[in-house]
Amino acid sequence: MAPDDFISLAGRLAATANAEEAVYRTAVSRAYYGTFHLALSLLNELGFHAPRTANVHVFVQHHLNASGQSSACIAASLLSDLHAARNRADYQLGRNTAGTHAIAKFCVETAHEIRTALSECAQSPIREHVRNGVAAYVQRISG
């Protein structure tokens, strides 16, 4: 299975008119996880391996942002926003606004923006700038 499969599923769910709230909440969650796995894969390909803990979500965001490369920073910022939306959709069941058709569509659009930014990061010469920026960040935090 590929991360894009999650994004595609999120798009199909978000396109459903007059669906149950659970459908839209699921679209938000899948949009996030699709983009999260794309970002995690990019970092792995660059040689940076995330911890297998709950902190992995923040790890991915911080490392992309710390690269200093504009596409990576955009991806990190949008990924953070989508992560917050996913948390609301999955954990704040009493918050009706977390599972609306409009929110689901917006989150899928955000996922596409993140995917585009990450695709830019995977291309040379941007790829090398991202790798070098993340490596410098890792060196700084490692002491």
C-alpha positions as MATLAB code, in Angstrom:
seq = 'MAPDDFISLAGRLAATANAEEAVYRTAVSRAYYGTFHLALSLLNELGFHAPRTANVHVFVQHHLNASGQSSACIAASLLSDLHAARNRADYQLGRNTAGTHAIAKFCVETAHEIRTALSECAQSPIREHVRNGVAAYVQRISG';
ca = [
       0.000    0.000    0.000;
       1.181    3.501   -0.803;
       0.559    6.731    1.137;
      -1.245    8.154   -1.896;
      -3.886    5.435   -1.425;
      -4.906    7.136    1.819;
      -5.107   10.518    0.099;
      -7.190    9.055   -2.723;
      -9.550    7.423   -0.244;
      -9.828   10.700    1.672;
     -10.746   12.446   -1.566;
     -13.475    9.930   -2.372;
     -14.895   10.183    1.140;
     -14.790   13.982    1.144;
     -16.564   14.075   -2.214;
     -19.558   12.246   -0.769;
     -22.439   14.684   -0.345;
     -24.729   14.401    2.688;
     -22.690   11.636    4.304;
     -22.580   10.737    7.968;
     -20.203   12.733   10.135;
     -18.006    9.634   10.572;
     -17.312    9.604    6.822;
     -15.971   13.156    6.914;
     -13.962   12.543   10.078;
     -12.420    9.499    8.408;
     -11.552   11.600    5.346;
      -9.691   14.051    7.575;
      -7.787   11.237    9.275;
      -6.832    9.508    6.023;
      -5.741   12.807    4.451;
      -3.395   13.357    7.382;
      -1.969    9.848    7.457;
      -1.374    9.814    3.715;
       0.689   12.981    3.879;
       2.396   11.962    7.112;
       3.631    8.754    5.473;
       4.809   10.680    2.399;
       6.828   13.014    4.629;
       8.184   10.161    6.729;
       9.213    8.319    3.568;
      11.053   11.380    2.259;
      12.995   11.747    5.500;
      13.843    8.029    5.464;
      15.067    8.298    1.860;
      17.286   11.201    2.930;
      18.777    9.033    5.694;
      16.863   10.391    8.690;
      14.977    7.735   10.602;
      12.196    8.701   12.964;
      11.650    7.167   16.388;
       8.952    4.526   16.693;
       7.096    6.478   19.350;
       4.180    8.882   19.545;
       6.746   11.657   19.011;
       7.195   10.574   15.392;
       4.576   13.080   14.230;
       6.419   16.034   15.761;
       9.769   14.582   14.635;
       8.658   14.684   10.995;
       7.295   18.226   11.249;
      10.348   19.606   13.077;
      12.876   17.973   10.771;
      11.171   19.233    7.617;
      10.848   22.725    9.062;
      14.432   22.769   10.304;
      15.714   22.137    6.798;
      15.119   25.819    6.072;
      14.061   24.965    2.509;
      10.819   26.744    1.607;
       8.913   23.758    0.167;
       9.848   21.631    3.183;
       8.823   24.413    5.574;
       5.472   24.767    3.811;
       4.944   21.010    3.990;
       5.837   21.005    7.707;
       3.472   23.860    8.513;
       0.565   22.367    6.579;
       1.285   18.932    8.033;
       1.084   20.448   11.520;
      -2.278   22.019   10.670;
      -3.565   18.756    9.215;
      -2.333   16.859   12.282;
      -4.345   19.200   14.507;
      -7.424   18.671   12.315;
      -6.887   14.902   12.505;
      -6.690   15.060   16.301;
      -9.949   17.015   16.432;
     -11.624   14.579   14.029;
     -10.445   11.485   15.906;
     -10.587   12.605   19.536;
     -13.055   15.477   19.909;
     -16.242   13.639   19.059;
     -18.399   16.258   20.747;
     -17.020   18.934   18.426;
     -19.429   18.779   15.480;
     -17.365   21.150   13.357;
     -14.523   18.597   13.222;
     -16.528   16.316   10.959;
     -18.163   18.499    8.345;
     -18.173   18.150    4.593;
     -16.349   21.485    4.260;
     -13.595   20.491    6.700;
     -13.098   17.143    4.960;
     -12.766   18.821    1.553;
     -10.390   21.440    2.953;
      -8.197   18.759    4.530;
      -8.011   16.823    1.265;
      -7.001   20.027   -0.549;
      -4.354   20.587    2.120;
      -3.102   17.024    1.615;
      -2.651   17.740   -2.091;
      -0.690   20.911   -1.263;
       1.549   18.950    1.093;
       2.083   16.227   -1.511;
       3.102   18.875   -4.055;
       5.544   20.497   -1.634;
       7.056   17.124   -0.722;
       7.388   16.219   -4.402;
       9.400   19.404   -4.885;
      11.591   18.402   -1.944;
      12.345   15.055   -3.564;
      13.779   16.654   -6.719;
      17.353   17.742   -7.180;
      18.741   20.285   -6.235;
      16.086   20.964   -3.564;
      16.559   17.439   -2.229;
      20.188   18.181   -1.368;
      19.241   21.452    0.345;
      16.669   19.617    2.464;
      19.158   16.860    3.338;
      21.865   19.364    4.272;
      19.472   21.501    6.323;
      18.130   18.523    8.244;
      21.667   17.195    8.797;
      22.723   20.561   10.256;
      19.658   20.529   12.505;
      20.394   16.998   13.716;
      23.989   18.013   14.456;
      22.814   21.064   16.431;
      20.371   19.121   18.586;
      22.806   16.237   19.100;
      25.356   18.537   20.651;
];
